[in-house]
Short mmCIF file of C-alpha atoms and ligand atoms in Angstrom, two decimals:
data_model
loop_
_atom_site.label_atom_id
_atom_site.label_comp_id
_atom_site.label_asym_id
_atom_site.label_seq_id
_atom_site.Cartn_x
_atom_site.Cartn_y
_atom_site.Cartn_z
CA MET A 1 121.95 178.26 105.20
CA THR A 2 120.45 178.50 108.68
CA GLU A 3 120.59 175.08 110.35
CA ARG A 4 119.07 175.87 113.76
CA LEU A 5 116.52 178.42 114.78
CA THR A 6 115.77 179.35 118.40
CA LEU A 7 112.69 181.46 119.06
CA THR A 8 111.01 182.83 122.14
CA ARG A 9 108.31 180.28 122.93
CA PRO A 10 105.35 181.07 120.66
CA ASP A 11 101.57 181.10 121.25
CA ASP A 12 98.72 179.90 119.05
CA TRP A 13 96.11 182.65 118.85
CA HIS A 14 93.41 180.44 117.27
CA LEU A 15 92.98 176.78 118.14
CA HIS A 16 90.29 174.08 118.24
CA LEU A 17 90.94 171.54 120.98
CA ARG A 18 87.54 169.76 121.02
CA ASP A 19 86.72 167.90 124.24
CA GLY A 20 86.95 164.55 126.01
CA ALA A 21 89.25 161.77 124.80
CA PRO A 22 89.94 163.38 121.38
CA MET A 23 91.13 166.53 123.17
CA ALA A 24 93.49 164.52 125.35
CA ASP A 25 95.02 163.08 122.17
CA VAL A 26 95.60 166.39 120.34
CA LEU A 27 96.43 168.73 123.22
CA PRO A 28 100.04 167.46 123.71
CA TYR A 29 100.96 168.49 120.13
CA THR A 30 100.03 172.08 120.93
CA ALA A 31 101.44 172.07 124.46
CA ARG A 32 104.88 170.94 123.31
CA GLN A 33 105.41 173.99 121.08
CA PHE A 34 103.07 176.74 122.28
CA ALA A 35 102.96 178.30 125.76
CA ARG A 36 99.36 179.47 125.38
CA ALA A 37 96.50 179.20 122.95
CA ILE A 38 93.23 180.98 122.36
CA VAL A 39 90.79 178.08 122.56
CA MET A 40 87.76 178.28 120.29
CA PRO A 41 84.33 177.81 121.89
CA ASN A 42 82.51 175.89 119.10
CA LEU A 43 81.87 172.73 121.08
CA LYS A 44 78.56 170.88 120.91
CA PRO A 45 76.84 172.62 122.69
CA PRO A 46 78.89 175.84 122.35
CA VAL A 47 80.65 177.55 125.24
CA THR A 48 78.34 180.53 125.73
CA THR A 49 78.77 181.30 129.44
CA VAL A 50 81.66 182.02 131.77
CA ALA A 51 80.63 179.01 133.87
CA GLN A 52 80.93 176.74 130.82
CA ALA A 53 84.28 178.30 129.91
CA ALA A 54 85.55 177.71 133.46
CA ALA A 55 84.54 174.04 133.32
CA TYR A 56 86.06 173.58 129.85
CA ARG A 57 89.25 175.24 131.04
CA GLN A 58 89.49 172.79 133.93
CA ARG A 59 89.04 169.83 131.56
CA ILE A 60 91.88 171.18 129.39
CA LEU A 61 94.17 171.73 132.37
CA ALA A 62 93.44 168.19 133.57
CA ALA A 63 94.31 166.76 130.13
CA ARG A 64 97.73 168.43 129.92
CA PRO A 65 100.72 166.14 129.70
CA PRO A 66 102.68 165.75 132.95
CA ASP A 67 104.85 168.81 133.69
CA SER A 68 103.19 170.92 131.01
CA ASP A 69 102.57 174.55 131.91
CA PHE A 70 100.47 175.16 128.80
CA GLU A 71 97.86 177.83 129.45
CA PRO A 72 94.48 177.76 127.70
CA LEU A 73 93.07 181.23 127.03
CA MET A 74 89.32 180.84 126.91
CA THR A 75 86.68 182.42 124.67
CA LEU A 76 82.91 182.69 124.68
CA TYR A 77 80.68 181.94 121.72
CA LEU A 78 78.61 185.00 120.84
CA THR A 79 74.91 184.37 120.27
CA ASP A 80 71.90 186.57 119.61
CA ASN A 81 71.20 186.27 123.34
CA THR A 82 74.60 187.01 124.92
CA THR A 83 73.96 189.56 127.67
CA ALA A 84 76.06 192.55 128.70
CA ASP A 85 76.23 191.00 132.18
CA GLU A 86 77.82 187.84 130.80
CA ILE A 87 80.41 190.00 129.01
CA ARG A 88 81.24 191.81 132.24
CA ARG A 89 81.55 188.49 134.07
CA ALA A 90 83.84 187.27 131.28
CA LYS A 91 86.14 190.23 131.67
CA GLU A 92 86.18 189.86 135.46
CA SER A 93 87.01 186.13 135.22
CA GLY A 94 90.54 186.90 134.06
CA PHE A 95 90.59 183.69 131.98
CA VAL A 96 88.22 184.69 129.17
CA HIS A 97 90.21 186.63 126.58
CA GLY A 98 87.68 187.21 123.85
CA VAL A 99 84.29 186.50 122.37
CA LYS A 100 83.95 184.72 119.03
CA LEU A 101 81.53 185.79 116.35
CA TYR A 102 80.38 182.93 114.17
CA PRO A 103 77.84 184.08 111.62
CA ALA A 104 75.14 181.38 111.88
CA GLY A 105 75.81 178.60 109.40
CA ALA A 106 79.28 179.86 108.39
CA THR A 107 81.27 176.81 109.47
CA THR A 108 81.62 173.78 111.77
CA ASN A 109 79.30 174.03 114.82
CA SER A 110 78.11 177.52 113.99
CA ASP A 111 74.37 176.72 114.07
CA ALA A 112 73.97 178.64 117.34
CA GLY A 113 75.88 181.60 115.92
CA VAL A 114 74.71 185.13 115.30
CA THR A 115 71.80 185.58 112.88
CA ASP A 116 71.98 189.38 112.83
CA LEU A 117 74.69 191.48 114.49
CA ALA A 118 72.10 194.12 115.36
CA ARG A 119 70.84 191.65 117.98
CA CYS A 120 74.26 191.76 119.68
CA ALA A 121 74.48 195.54 120.13
CA ARG A 122 74.35 195.42 123.93
CA ALA A 123 76.98 192.67 124.16
CA LEU A 124 79.26 194.48 121.70
CA GLU A 125 78.84 197.75 123.58
CA ALA A 126 79.82 195.98 126.81
CA MET A 127 82.84 194.40 125.10
CA GLN A 128 83.97 197.78 123.87
CA ASP A 129 83.39 199.21 127.33
CA VAL A 130 85.38 196.57 129.26
CA ASP A 131 87.91 196.15 126.43
CA LEU A 132 87.31 192.47 125.66
CA PRO A 133 88.35 191.56 122.09
CA LEU A 134 85.92 190.28 119.46
CA GLN A 135 87.26 187.43 117.33
CA VAL A 136 85.45 187.20 114.01
CA HIS A 137 84.91 184.40 111.56
CA GLY A 138 84.75 186.80 108.64
CA GLU A 139 82.44 185.30 106.05
CA VAL A 140 78.95 186.23 104.94
CA THR A 141 76.66 183.22 104.64
CA ARG A 142 74.00 184.31 102.16
CA ALA A 143 73.37 181.46 99.71
CA GLU A 144 73.75 183.71 96.66
CA VAL A 145 77.31 184.74 97.57
CA ASP A 146 80.01 182.56 96.01
CA VAL A 147 81.95 180.61 98.64
CA PHE A 148 85.21 182.09 97.35
CA ASP A 149 83.88 185.67 97.75
CA ARG A 150 82.44 185.36 101.24
CA GLU A 151 85.37 186.84 103.12
CA ALA A 152 85.79 189.88 100.87
CA ARG A 153 82.04 190.57 101.06
CA PHE A 154 82.15 190.33 104.85
CA ILE A 155 84.57 193.27 105.01
CA ASP A 156 82.19 195.66 103.28
CA ASP A 157 78.89 194.26 104.50
CA VAL A 158 79.67 193.48 108.16
CA LEU A 159 83.12 194.44 109.38
CA GLU A 160 83.25 198.07 108.27
CA PRO A 161 79.80 198.93 109.70
CA LEU A 162 80.59 197.04 112.90
CA ARG A 163 83.84 198.93 113.40
CA ARG A 164 82.17 202.26 112.61
CA ASP A 165 79.57 201.55 115.32
CA PHE A 166 82.18 200.33 117.86
CA PRO A 167 85.39 202.17 116.95
CA ALA A 168 87.23 201.26 120.17
CA LEU A 169 86.32 197.54 120.06
CA ARG A 170 89.43 195.42 119.59
CA VAL A 171 88.78 193.04 116.70
CA VAL A 172 90.74 190.01 115.51
CA PHE A 173 89.93 189.10 111.91
CA GLU A 174 90.52 185.36 112.26
CA HIS A 175 92.24 183.14 109.70
CA ILE A 176 92.34 185.68 106.89
CA THR A 177 92.53 184.16 103.42
CA THR A 178 92.40 187.01 100.89
CA ARG A 179 94.36 189.98 99.66
CA GLN A 180 91.35 192.13 100.51
CA ALA A 181 91.47 191.05 104.17
CA ALA A 182 95.24 191.52 104.43
CA ASP A 183 94.96 195.01 102.90
CA TYR A 184 92.06 195.91 105.15
CA VAL A 185 93.88 194.86 108.31
CA ARG A 186 97.04 196.66 107.23
CA ASP A 187 95.30 199.94 106.40
CA ALA A 188 92.17 200.24 108.56
CA PRO A 189 92.09 202.73 111.42
CA GLY A 190 91.56 201.62 115.01
CA PRO A 191 92.44 198.50 116.99
CA ILE A 192 92.49 195.48 114.69
CA GLY A 193 94.65 192.39 114.25
CA ALA A 194 94.49 189.22 112.19
CA THR A 195 95.53 185.62 112.58
CA ILE A 196 96.99 183.72 109.65
CA THR A 197 97.08 179.92 109.48
CA ALA A 198 99.95 177.79 108.23
CA HIS A 199 97.71 176.13 105.65
CA HIS A 200 96.59 179.40 104.07
CA LEU A 201 100.27 180.40 103.81
CA LEU A 202 101.35 177.05 102.34
CA TYR A 203 98.57 176.21 99.90
CA ASN A 204 96.31 177.72 97.31
CA ARG A 205 93.00 176.22 96.17
CA ASN A 206 94.67 173.83 93.76
CA ALA A 207 95.56 171.77 96.84
CA LEU A 208 91.88 170.87 97.16
CA PHE A 209 91.97 169.12 93.80
CA LEU A 210 95.58 168.20 92.97
CA THR A 211 98.40 166.38 94.76
CA PRO A 212 101.82 168.10 94.83
CA HIS A 213 102.69 165.84 91.88
CA GLY A 214 99.71 167.04 89.87
CA ARG A 215 97.43 164.02 90.27
CA ALA A 216 93.76 165.07 90.27
CA GLY A 217 91.23 164.15 92.97
CA VAL A 218 89.18 165.67 95.77
CA ARG A 219 91.39 166.07 98.83
CA PRO A 220 89.15 166.51 101.88
CA HIS A 221 91.95 167.06 104.37
CA TYR A 222 92.76 170.34 102.60
CA TYR A 223 89.20 171.58 103.02
CA CYS A 224 88.67 174.25 105.65
CA LEU A 225 86.68 177.42 106.04
CA PRO A 226 87.33 180.03 104.89
CA VAL A 227 88.31 177.85 101.94
CA LEU A 228 91.79 178.06 100.34
CA LYS A 229 91.94 180.79 97.72
CA ARG A 230 93.85 181.55 94.49
CA GLU A 231 97.65 181.91 94.44
CA PRO A 232 97.71 185.76 94.45
CA HIS A 233 95.78 185.69 97.74
CA ARG A 234 98.25 183.21 99.24
CA GLN A 235 101.07 185.51 98.18
CA ALA A 236 99.37 188.49 99.82
CA LEU A 237 99.07 186.51 103.06
CA VAL A 238 102.75 185.56 102.95
CA ALA A 239 103.64 189.22 102.39
CA ALA A 240 101.49 190.25 105.37
CA ALA A 241 102.82 187.55 107.71
CA THR A 242 106.44 188.30 106.85
CA SER A 243 106.04 192.10 106.78
CA GLY A 244 106.86 192.64 110.45
CA ASN A 245 103.55 194.50 110.87
CA PRO A 246 102.39 193.79 114.45
CA ARG A 247 98.75 193.48 113.34
CA PHE A 248 99.46 190.02 111.90
CA PHE A 249 100.08 187.04 114.14
CA LEU A 250 100.13 183.27 114.29
CA GLY A 251 96.85 181.37 114.67
CA THR A 252 96.83 177.81 113.40
CA ASP A 253 93.06 177.20 113.34
CA SER A 254 94.13 173.59 113.83
CA ALA A 255 90.74 171.86 113.66
CA PRO A 256 90.81 168.08 114.06
CA HIS A 257 87.93 165.94 112.84
CA PRO A 258 87.51 162.17 112.86
CA LYS A 259 88.98 160.74 109.67
CA GLY A 260 85.62 159.32 108.59
CA GLU A 261 83.86 162.67 108.89
CA LYS A 262 86.42 164.28 106.58
CA GLU A 263 86.49 161.43 104.07
CA SER A 264 82.76 161.47 103.39
CA ALA A 265 80.20 162.66 100.85
CA CYS A 266 79.86 165.92 102.80
CA GLY A 267 83.22 166.15 104.54
CA CYS A 268 83.54 168.71 107.30
CA ALA A 269 85.75 171.78 107.25
CA GLY A 270 88.98 171.89 109.23
CA CYS A 271 92.68 171.10 108.81
CA PHE A 272 94.60 169.44 111.63
CA THR A 273 97.99 171.16 111.85
CA ALA A 274 98.82 171.11 115.56
CA ALA A 275 101.34 168.29 115.13
CA SER A 276 103.47 170.28 112.68
CA ALA A 277 102.42 173.91 113.03
CA LEU A 278 105.62 175.76 113.85
CA GLU A 279 107.58 173.66 111.36
CA MET A 280 105.09 174.62 108.65
CA TYR A 281 105.33 178.32 109.44
CA ALA A 282 109.14 178.07 109.42
CA THR A 283 108.98 176.43 105.99
CA VAL A 284 106.87 179.28 104.61
CA PHE A 285 108.97 182.03 106.17
CA GLU A 286 112.16 180.46 104.87
CA ALA A 287 110.76 180.18 101.34
CA ALA A 288 109.94 183.90 101.54
CA GLY A 289 113.48 184.70 102.72
CA ALA A 290 112.06 186.00 105.99
CA LEU A 291 113.10 183.56 108.73
CA ASP A 292 114.20 186.60 110.73
CA LYS A 293 110.55 187.74 110.88
CA LEU A 294 109.19 184.47 112.27
CA GLU A 295 109.79 185.15 115.96
CA ALA A 296 107.83 188.40 116.10
CA PHE A 297 104.92 186.87 114.14
CA ALA A 298 104.83 183.72 116.27
CA SER A 299 105.84 184.99 119.69
CA PHE A 300 105.40 188.77 120.08
CA HIS A 301 102.62 190.34 118.00
CA GLY A 302 99.74 188.28 119.39
CA ALA A 303 100.79 188.68 123.02
CA ASP A 304 101.11 192.42 122.50
CA PHE A 305 97.67 192.64 120.86
CA TYR A 306 96.04 190.69 123.71
CA ARG A 307 98.04 192.71 126.24
CA LEU A 308 99.57 189.62 127.77
CA PRO A 309 103.24 189.26 128.71
CA ARG A 310 105.55 187.82 126.09
CA ASN A 311 106.69 184.31 127.00
CA ARG A 312 109.93 183.37 128.62
CA GLY A 313 111.71 180.26 127.44
CA THR A 314 112.47 179.16 123.91
CA VAL A 315 111.75 176.55 121.30
CA THR A 316 114.40 175.34 118.87
CA LEU A 317 113.93 174.12 115.31
CA ALA A 318 116.60 172.30 113.35
CA ARG A 319 116.92 171.49 109.69
CA GLU A 320 116.01 167.83 110.05
CA PRO A 321 113.58 166.69 107.37
CA TRP A 322 110.72 164.47 108.64
CA THR A 323 107.62 162.99 107.12
CA LEU A 324 104.17 163.58 108.57
CA PRO A 325 102.40 160.38 109.62
CA SER A 326 99.35 159.18 107.71
CA GLU A 327 97.16 159.40 110.80
CA LEU A 328 97.24 160.01 114.54
CA ALA A 329 95.10 158.84 117.47
CA PHE A 330 91.90 160.79 118.05
CA GLY A 331 89.75 159.28 120.79
CA ASP A 332 88.31 156.01 119.48
CA THR A 333 89.09 157.01 115.90
CA ALA A 334 91.94 158.71 113.97
CA VAL A 335 92.73 162.16 112.65
CA VAL A 336 94.62 162.71 109.41
CA PRO A 337 97.12 165.57 109.71
CA LEU A 338 97.34 168.16 106.96
CA ALA A 339 100.13 167.23 104.55
CA ALA A 340 100.14 163.59 105.73
CA GLY A 341 102.96 161.76 103.98
CA GLU A 342 104.67 165.02 102.96
CA THR A 343 108.13 165.95 104.20
CA LEU A 344 108.90 169.14 106.12
CA PRO A 345 112.45 170.53 106.26
CA TRP A 346 112.23 171.85 109.83
CA LYS A 347 111.73 169.91 113.03
CA ILE A 348 111.26 171.03 116.63
CA VAL A 349 114.16 169.57 118.58
CA ALA A 350 113.96 171.40 121.92
O1 DOR B 401 87.76 174.90 108.79
C1 DOR B 401 87.28 175.25 109.85
N1 DOR B 401 87.11 174.38 110.87
N2 DOR B 401 86.90 176.51 109.99
C2 DOR B 401 86.26 176.93 111.09
O2 DOR B 401 85.93 178.09 111.15
C3 DOR B 401 85.89 175.98 112.16
C4 DOR B 401 86.78 174.82 112.18
C5 DOR B 401 86.27 173.67 113.01
O3 DOR B 401 85.81 173.89 114.14
O4 DOR B 401 86.36 172.53 112.56
ZN1 ZN B 402 88.69 178.22 113.86
#
């Protein structure tokens, strides 16, 4: 049995850091394991301009722990009004690495998102032209579409037409959750990648309603969007992540919320995994007999897709079981980590 695992330092290609004091509390968990992270722009108000991204980036840099060289890779939030000029400025900035499509109403802080992609034609054309990736939250939002079907419908209704219209646009299908999405990313022509979260690899939708010991109850900390799916979808994601295919890479979608806003009558979507991310991925890869595939998924494929250098330096995991705390500091409140109280077999030791 492998007892220690040393990997090239990984990156997180999809992360929510929030802002202000809560950010200062969660950032160190990411910075201790990941060299870089693609930072999502869904603040209130959203990061829609290069000037806002520059200011947010400075706040993140200022909140880094002493001696940290963590590098935030910034994104812009696509709206119906994003101009081609803003896209060109983003590319020229050197610190904006993509533009995020949130279909309006799809998830947390997506109210300012895109109502109709046709309105974004000029921005998308400019992105294709300057080669700035589009990161997509891939769910349709029409009320009549079942929540569990929203990702699969997005592929046919939005993603395929979008990629036909902009065949050279680099697209990241974020936090994929279904067999359909994994198959699409594996087989589709043209430049496409996908991030996969630790929680979608670890859990199926039963986790929303049952403890690991089978006790029933609504479990808000397991609620995220796109929502956890059935077991065959989880298995398809594990197969994709461990396949060695460079189109699939690590993106935690770690999304902290105040405890009270999760444990409420209308609890918000998002799982906080930054404090245990790499250990969770290692657990999944080991269960699949594919620990040897973890380094490329975590440390190479994303950097290659984004055309950034692979990291130097390493991180080491050891087989040292530890139990996740019940909550962690989050500004003037607390955040409950995913799998609080559960034990993970792997621990980062260096
Ligand atoms: O579960 C989610 N939480 N999904 C998202 O797409 C957004 C995120 C958040 O910002 O909380
Ligand atoms: Zn996200």
